[in-house]
Coordinates of C-alpha atoms in Angstrom, one line a residue:
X1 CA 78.9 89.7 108.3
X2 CA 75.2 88.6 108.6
X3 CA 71.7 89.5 108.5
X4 CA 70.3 93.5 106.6
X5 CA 73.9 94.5 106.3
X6 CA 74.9 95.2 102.7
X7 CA 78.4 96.2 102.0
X8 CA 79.4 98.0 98.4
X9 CA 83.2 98.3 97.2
X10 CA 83.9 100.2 94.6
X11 CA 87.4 100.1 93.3
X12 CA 88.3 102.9 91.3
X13 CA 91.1 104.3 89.6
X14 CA 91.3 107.6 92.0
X15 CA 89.9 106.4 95.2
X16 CA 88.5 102.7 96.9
X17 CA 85.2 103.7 98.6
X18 CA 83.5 101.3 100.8
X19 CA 79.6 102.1 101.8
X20 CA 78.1 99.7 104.8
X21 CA 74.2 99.7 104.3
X22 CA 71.2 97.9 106.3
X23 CA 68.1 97.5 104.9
X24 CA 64.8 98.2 107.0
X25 CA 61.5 98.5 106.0
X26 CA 61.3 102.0 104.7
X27 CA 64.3 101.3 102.6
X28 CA 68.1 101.9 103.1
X29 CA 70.1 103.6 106.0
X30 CA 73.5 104.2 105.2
X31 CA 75.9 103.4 108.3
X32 CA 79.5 104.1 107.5
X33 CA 81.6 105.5 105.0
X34 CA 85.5 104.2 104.0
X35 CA 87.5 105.4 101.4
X36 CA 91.5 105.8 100.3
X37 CA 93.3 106.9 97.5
X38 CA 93.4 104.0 95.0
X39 CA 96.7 102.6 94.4
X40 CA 97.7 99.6 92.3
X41 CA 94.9 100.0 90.2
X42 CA 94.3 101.8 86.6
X43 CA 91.0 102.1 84.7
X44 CA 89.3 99.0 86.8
X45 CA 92.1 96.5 86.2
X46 CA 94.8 95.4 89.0
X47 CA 98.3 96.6 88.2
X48 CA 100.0 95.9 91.3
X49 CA 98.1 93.5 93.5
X50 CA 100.5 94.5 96.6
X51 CA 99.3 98.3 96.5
X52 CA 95.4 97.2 95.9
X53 CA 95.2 94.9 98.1
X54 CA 96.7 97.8 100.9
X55 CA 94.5 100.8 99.9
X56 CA 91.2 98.0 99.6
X57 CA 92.1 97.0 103.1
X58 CA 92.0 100.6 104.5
X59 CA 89.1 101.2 103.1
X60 CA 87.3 98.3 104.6
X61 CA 89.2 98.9 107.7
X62 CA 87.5 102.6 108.3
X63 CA 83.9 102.0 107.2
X64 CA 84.4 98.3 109.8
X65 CA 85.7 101.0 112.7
X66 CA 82.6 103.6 111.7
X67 CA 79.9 101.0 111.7
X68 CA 81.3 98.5 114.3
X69 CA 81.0 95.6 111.9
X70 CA 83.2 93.1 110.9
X71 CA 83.1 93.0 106.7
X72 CA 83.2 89.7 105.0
X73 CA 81.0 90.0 102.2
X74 CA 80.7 92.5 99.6
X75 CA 79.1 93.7 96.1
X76 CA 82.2 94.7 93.9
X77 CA 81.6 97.1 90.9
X78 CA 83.0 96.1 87.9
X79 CA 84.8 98.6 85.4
X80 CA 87.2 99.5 82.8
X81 CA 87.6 98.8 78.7
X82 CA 87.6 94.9 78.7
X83 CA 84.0 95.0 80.2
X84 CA 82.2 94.1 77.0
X85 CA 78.5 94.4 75.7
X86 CA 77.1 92.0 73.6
X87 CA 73.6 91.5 71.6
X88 CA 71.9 88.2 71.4
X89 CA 68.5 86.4 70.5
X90 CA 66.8 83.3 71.3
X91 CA 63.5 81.9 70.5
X92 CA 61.3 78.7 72.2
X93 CA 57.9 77.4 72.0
X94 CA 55.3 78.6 74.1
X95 CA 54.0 74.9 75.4
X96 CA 51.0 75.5 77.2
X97 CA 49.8 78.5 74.4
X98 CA 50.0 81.4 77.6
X99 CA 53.4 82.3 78.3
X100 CA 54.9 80.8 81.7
X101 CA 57.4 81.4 83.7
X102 CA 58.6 77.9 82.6
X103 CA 58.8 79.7 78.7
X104 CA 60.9 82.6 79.9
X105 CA 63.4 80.7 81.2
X106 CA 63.7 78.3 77.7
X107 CA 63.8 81.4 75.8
X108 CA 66.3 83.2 78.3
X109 CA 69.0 79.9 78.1
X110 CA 68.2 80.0 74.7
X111 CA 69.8 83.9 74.1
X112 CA 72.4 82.8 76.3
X113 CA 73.7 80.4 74.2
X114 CA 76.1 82.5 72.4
X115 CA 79.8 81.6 71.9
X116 CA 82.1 83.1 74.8
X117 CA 85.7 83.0 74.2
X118 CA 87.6 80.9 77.0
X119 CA 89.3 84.4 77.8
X120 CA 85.9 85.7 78.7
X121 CA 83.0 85.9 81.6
X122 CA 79.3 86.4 80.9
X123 CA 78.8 88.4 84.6
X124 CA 75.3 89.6 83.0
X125 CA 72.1 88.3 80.3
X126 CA 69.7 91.3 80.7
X127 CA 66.6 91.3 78.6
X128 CA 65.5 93.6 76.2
X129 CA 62.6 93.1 74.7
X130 CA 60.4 89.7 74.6
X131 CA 58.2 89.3 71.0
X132 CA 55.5 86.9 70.6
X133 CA 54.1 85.8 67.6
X134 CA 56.4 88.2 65.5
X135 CA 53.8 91.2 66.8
X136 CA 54.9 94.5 68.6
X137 CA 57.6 93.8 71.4
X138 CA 56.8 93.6 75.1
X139 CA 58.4 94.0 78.2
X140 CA 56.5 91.2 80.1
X141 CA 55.3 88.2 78.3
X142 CA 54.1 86.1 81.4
X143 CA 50.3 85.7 80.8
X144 CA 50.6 86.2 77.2
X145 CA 48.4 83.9 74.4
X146 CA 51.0 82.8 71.6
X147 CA 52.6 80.0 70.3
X148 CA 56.6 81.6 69.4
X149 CA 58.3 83.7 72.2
X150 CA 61.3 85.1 71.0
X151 CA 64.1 87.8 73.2
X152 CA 66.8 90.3 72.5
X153 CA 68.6 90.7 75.2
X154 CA 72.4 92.4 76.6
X155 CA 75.0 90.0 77.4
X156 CA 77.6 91.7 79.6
X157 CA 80.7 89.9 79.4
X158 CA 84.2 90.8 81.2
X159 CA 87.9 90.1 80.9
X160 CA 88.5 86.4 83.1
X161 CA 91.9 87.4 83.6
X162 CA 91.1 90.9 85.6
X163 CA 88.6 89.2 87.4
X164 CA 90.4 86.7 88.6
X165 CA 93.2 89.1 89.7
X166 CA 90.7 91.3 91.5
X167 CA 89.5 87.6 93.4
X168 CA 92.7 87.3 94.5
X169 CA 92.8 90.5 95.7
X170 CA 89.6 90.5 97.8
X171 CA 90.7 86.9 98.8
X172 CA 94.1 88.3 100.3
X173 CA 92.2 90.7 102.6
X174 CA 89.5 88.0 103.7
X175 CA 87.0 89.4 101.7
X176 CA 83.7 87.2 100.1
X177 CA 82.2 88.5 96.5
X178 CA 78.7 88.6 96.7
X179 CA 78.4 89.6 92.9
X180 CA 80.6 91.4 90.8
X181 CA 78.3 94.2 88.9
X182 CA 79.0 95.9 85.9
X183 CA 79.4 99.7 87.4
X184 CA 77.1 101.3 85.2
X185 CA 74.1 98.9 86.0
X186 CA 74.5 100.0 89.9
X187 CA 75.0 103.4 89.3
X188 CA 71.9 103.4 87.4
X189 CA 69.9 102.7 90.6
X190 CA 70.7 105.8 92.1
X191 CA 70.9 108.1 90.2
X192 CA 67.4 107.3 87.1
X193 CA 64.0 107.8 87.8
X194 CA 62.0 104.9 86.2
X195 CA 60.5 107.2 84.1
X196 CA 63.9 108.3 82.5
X197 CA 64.5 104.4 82.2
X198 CA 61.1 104.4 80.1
X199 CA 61.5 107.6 78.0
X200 CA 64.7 107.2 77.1
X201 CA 68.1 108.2 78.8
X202 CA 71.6 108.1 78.1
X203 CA 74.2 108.0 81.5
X204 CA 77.2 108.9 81.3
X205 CA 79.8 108.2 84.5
X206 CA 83.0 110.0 84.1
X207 CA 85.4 108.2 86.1
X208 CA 88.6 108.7 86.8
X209 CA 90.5 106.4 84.1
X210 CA 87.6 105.9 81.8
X211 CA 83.8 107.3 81.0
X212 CA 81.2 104.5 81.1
X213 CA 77.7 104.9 79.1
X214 CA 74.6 103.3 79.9
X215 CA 71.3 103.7 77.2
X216 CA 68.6 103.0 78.7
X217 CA 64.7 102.7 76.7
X218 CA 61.3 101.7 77.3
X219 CA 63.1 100.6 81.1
X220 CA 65.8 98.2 79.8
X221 CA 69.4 98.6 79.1
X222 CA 69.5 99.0 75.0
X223 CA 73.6 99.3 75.0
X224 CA 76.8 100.0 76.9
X225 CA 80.0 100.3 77.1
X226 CA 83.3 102.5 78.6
X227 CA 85.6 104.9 76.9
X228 CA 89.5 104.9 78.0
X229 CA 88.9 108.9 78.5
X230 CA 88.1 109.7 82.3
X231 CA 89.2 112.7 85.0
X232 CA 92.7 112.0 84.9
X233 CA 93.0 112.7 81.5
X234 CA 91.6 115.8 82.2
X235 CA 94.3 116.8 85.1
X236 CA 97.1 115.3 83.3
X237 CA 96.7 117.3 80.2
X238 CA 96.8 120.5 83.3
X239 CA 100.0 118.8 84.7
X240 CA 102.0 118.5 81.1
X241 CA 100.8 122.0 79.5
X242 CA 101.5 124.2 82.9
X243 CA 104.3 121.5 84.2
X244 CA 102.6 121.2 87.4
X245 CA 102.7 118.1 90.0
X246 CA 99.7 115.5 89.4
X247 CA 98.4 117.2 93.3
X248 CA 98.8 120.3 92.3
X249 CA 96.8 120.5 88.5
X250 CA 93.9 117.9 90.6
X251 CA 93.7 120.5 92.8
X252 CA 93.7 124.0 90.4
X253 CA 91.1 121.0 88.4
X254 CA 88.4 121.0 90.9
X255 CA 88.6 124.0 92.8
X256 CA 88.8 126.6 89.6
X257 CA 88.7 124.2 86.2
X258 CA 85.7 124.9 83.9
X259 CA 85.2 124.6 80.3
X260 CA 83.3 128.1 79.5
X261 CA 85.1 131.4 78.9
X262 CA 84.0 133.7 82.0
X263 CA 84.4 130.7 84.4
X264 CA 86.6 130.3 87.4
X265 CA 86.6 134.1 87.7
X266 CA 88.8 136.9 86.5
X267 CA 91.5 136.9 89.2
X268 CA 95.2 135.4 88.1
X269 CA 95.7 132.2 89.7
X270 CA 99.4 131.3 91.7
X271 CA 100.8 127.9 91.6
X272 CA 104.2 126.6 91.7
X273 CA 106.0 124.4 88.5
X274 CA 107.7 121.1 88.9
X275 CA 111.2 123.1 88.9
X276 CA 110.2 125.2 91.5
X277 CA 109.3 128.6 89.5
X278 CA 106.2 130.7 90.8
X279 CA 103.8 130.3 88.2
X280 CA 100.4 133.1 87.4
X281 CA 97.6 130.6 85.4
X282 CA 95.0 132.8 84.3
X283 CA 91.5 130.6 84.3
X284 CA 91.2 131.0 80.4
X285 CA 93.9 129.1 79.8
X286 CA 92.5 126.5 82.3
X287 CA 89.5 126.3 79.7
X288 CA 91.7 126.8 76.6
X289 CA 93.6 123.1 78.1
X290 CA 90.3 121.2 79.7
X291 CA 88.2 122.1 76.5
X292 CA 89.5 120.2 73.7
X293 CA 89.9 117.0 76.2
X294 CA 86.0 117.1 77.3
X295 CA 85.2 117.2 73.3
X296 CA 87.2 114.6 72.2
X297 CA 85.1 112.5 75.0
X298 CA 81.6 113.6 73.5
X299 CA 82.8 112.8 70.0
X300 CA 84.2 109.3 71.3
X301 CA 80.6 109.1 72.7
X302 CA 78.6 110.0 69.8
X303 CA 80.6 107.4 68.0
X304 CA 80.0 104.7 70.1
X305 CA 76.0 105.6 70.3
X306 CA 75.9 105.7 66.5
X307 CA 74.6 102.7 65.5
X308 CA 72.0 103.0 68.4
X309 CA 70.5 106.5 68.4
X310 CA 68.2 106.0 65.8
X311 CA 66.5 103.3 67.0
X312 CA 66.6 104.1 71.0
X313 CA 67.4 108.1 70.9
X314 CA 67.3 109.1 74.6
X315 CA 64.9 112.4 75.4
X316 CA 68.2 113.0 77.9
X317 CA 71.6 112.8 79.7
X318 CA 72.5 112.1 82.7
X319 CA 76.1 112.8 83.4
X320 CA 77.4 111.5 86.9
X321 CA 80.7 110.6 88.8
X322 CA 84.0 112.8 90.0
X323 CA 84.1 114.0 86.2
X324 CA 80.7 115.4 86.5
X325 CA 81.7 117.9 88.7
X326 CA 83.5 120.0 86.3
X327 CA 82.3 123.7 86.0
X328 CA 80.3 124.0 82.5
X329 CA 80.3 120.2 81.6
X330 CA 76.7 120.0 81.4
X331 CA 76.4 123.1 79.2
X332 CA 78.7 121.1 76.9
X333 CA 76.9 118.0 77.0
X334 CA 73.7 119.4 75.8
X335 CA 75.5 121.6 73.1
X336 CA 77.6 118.3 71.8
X337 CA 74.6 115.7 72.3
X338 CA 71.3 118.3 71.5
X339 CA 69.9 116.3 74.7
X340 CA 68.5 118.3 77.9
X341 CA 71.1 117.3 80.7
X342 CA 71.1 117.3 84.6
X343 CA 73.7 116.2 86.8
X344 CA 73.1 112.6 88.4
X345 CA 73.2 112.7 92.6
X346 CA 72.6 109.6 94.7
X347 CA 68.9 108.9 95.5
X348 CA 67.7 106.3 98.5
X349 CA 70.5 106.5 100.9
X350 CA 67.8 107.6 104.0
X351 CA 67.7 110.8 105.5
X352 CA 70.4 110.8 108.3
X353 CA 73.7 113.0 108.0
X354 CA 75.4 110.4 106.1
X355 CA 73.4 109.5 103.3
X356 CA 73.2 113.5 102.8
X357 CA 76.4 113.5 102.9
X358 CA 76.8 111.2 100.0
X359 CA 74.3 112.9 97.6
X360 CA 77.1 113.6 95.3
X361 CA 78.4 112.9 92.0
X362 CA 81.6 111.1 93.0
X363 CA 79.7 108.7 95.1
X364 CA 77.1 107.7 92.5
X365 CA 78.8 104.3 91.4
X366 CA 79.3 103.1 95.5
X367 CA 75.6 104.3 96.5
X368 CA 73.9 102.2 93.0
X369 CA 76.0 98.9 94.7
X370 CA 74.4 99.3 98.4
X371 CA 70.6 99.9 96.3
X372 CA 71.9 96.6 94.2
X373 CA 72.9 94.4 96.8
X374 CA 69.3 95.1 98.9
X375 CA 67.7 94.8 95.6
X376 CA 69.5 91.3 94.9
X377 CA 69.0 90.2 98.5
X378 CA 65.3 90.9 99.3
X379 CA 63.4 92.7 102.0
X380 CA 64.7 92.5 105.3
X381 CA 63.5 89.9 107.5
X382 CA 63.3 86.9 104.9
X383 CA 62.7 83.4 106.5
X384 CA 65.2 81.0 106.6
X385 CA 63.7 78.6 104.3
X386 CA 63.8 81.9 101.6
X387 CA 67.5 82.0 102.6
X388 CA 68.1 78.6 102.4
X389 CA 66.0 78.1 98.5
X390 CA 67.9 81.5 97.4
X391 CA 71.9 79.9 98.2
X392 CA 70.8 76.5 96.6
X393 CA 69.7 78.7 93.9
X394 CA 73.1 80.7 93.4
X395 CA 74.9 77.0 94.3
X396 CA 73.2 75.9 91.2
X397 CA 74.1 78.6 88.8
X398 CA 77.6 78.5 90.1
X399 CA 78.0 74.7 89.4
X400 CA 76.3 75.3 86.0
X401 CA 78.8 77.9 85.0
X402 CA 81.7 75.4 85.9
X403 CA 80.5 72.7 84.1
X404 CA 79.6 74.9 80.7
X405 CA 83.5 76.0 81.1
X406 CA 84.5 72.7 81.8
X407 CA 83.0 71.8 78.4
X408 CA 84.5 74.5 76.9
X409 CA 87.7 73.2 77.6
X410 CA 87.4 69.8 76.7
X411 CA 85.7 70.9 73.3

């Protein structure tokens, strides 16, 4: 595939969805839609490379009939518990006594310079906060007087071993990676307002297989990680306590589950048990089975943030992904966190009947990779000496990661 056409993959533990995107100038149209129940895959690592590589290629193969393209290249979210996020810090001289963009990069190598286990991938080095001259922190330091410039930033690092078993993957299918992203960081871009990003907000994505967290303050990530507690917890806890099917407790999940006496109605609901029996679920025990699930989440949650609240406390939550969906989840997310919270839907996917269609919770994570990728790529209509400058530029950065784990080895 060439020219505006972004293409987003995300490879979840319930379903593959593949997005085809083309930039223009008023921002992004959303062309085609193709998704299939995930197989071979459990919370974001490959399982059975067979049965991935199968549901990824029909995927790929419905959104490439829809749009009329032929897919090549895409932006791969990244997820599950070996994704990693680090602290680091790095300092440098400011040479010409105003801060250049020559400085930013010194200091940014600098932070970067942390020990990585062989095992391990640094897929992001996201800064926090720049001081100069030991005074207050700032966001931008180009243009600044000082003689010290110093950097916190996020290093986002990821299991070598899963990624290279998704590679093969993609590879076996004819597929390109563009950039593998840490899921949170896309689904971020469609689903915060800036201003969020600069108050103060906490996202949560409840996944299928796990929950990832994104705090976010003053406009940069502060911290993140991902909690093995996701949506199929939730229906699996329905299958073993009313011995249902898997289908079947999905199914009684989303259509009547809620975690609030009084919802899902009054009315006696009819399913059928594994052995065949006729079954009568009343939807208070639906609650009195999803409830103590959903808290054992927030308090994995709070435990995680624990260490961070006090110095970056969000003014809010934004909870997001098929998990989100869940009748009386945001009432329990403001009663477990004390934070206001709203429910995160896909912003900037156009106006046509598609990217309407996709202003959903379960579509967050595949709509932040199609904003990523036209974000990473530029405005439409670049020249081709951009093009040209912007592949030596990735050519160099992949040789340089080579080499630094070529020296690793040899060390």
């Amino acid at each position: 595939m060439s020219g505006p056409y972004i293409v987003a993959l995300d490879v979840g533990s319930t379903k593959v969805c593949t997005l085809v995107g083309k930039a223009s100038p008023d921002g992004l149209e959303v062309l085609a839609l193709g998704e299939a129940p995930s197989r071979g895959v459990q919370k974001g690592m490959v399982v059975d490379m067979k049965e991935a590589a199968e549901c990824i290629r029909e995927a790929v193969a419905e959104a490439e009939e829809l749009s009329g393209l032929s897919i090549k290249t895409v932006y791969v979210g990244l997820s599950g518990a070996h994704v990693q996020c680090l602290q680091s810090y790095g300092a440098t001289g400011i040479k010409g006594k105003v801060v250049a963009q020559g400085d930013v990069q010194r200091v940014l190598e600098s932070a970067s310079a942390l020990y990585v286990p062989l095992d391990r991938e640094v897929l992001h080095v996201l800064p926090s906060e720049y001081i100069i001259d030991s005074q207050e922190p700032v966001l931008r330091p180009l243009g600044m007087s000082g003689v010290r410039l110093e950097v916190r930033v996020q290093v986002i690092t990821a299991s070598v071993a899963v990624l290279q078993n998704l590679q093969r993957v993609l590879q076996s299918v004819g597929l390109r990676v563009a950039e593998m992203v840490f899921q949170p960081l896309a689904t971020a871009q469609a689903v915060l307002s800036e201003e969020e990003r600069r108050q103060g907000v906490l996202l949560v994505d409840l996944g299928g297989g796990t929950t990832h967290l994104a705090l976010f303050k003053a406009g940069t990530l502060r911290h993140a990680a991902v909690l093995p507690v996701g949506g199929a917890h939730l229906t699996n806890d329905l299958a073993v306590g009313l011995k249902l099917s898997q289908s079947q407790a999905e199914a009684l999940k989303l259509k009547h589950g809620g975690l609030l006496n009084g919802q899902g109605g009054a009315t006696a609901l009819r399913c059928t048990t594994l052995s065949g029996r006729p079954l009568q679920v009343h939807p208070q025990e639906l609650v009195r089975i999803l409830r103590p699930r959903c808290q054992e989440l927030f308090e994995l949650l709070k435990v995680e943030l624990s260490e961070h609240l006090l110095r970056h406390r969000p003014c809010s939550v934004v909870l997001t992904g098929g998990g989100a969906a869940l009748q009386g989840i945001l009432e329990m997310a403001e009663a477990e966190l004390s934070l206001p919270a709203r429910l995160g839907l896909p912003q900037g996917l156009g106006s046509a009947l598609l990217g309407e269609g996709l202003r959903r919770p379960q579509y967050a994570a595949s709509a932040g990779l199609l904003l990523y990728g036209l974000q990473a790529e530029g405005p439409p209509g670049r020249s081709l000496w951009q093009g040209l400058l912007q592949d030596m530029a990735q050519g160099w950065l992949s040789l340089k990661r080579i080499f630094t784990r070529w020296g690793k080895s040899q060390a």
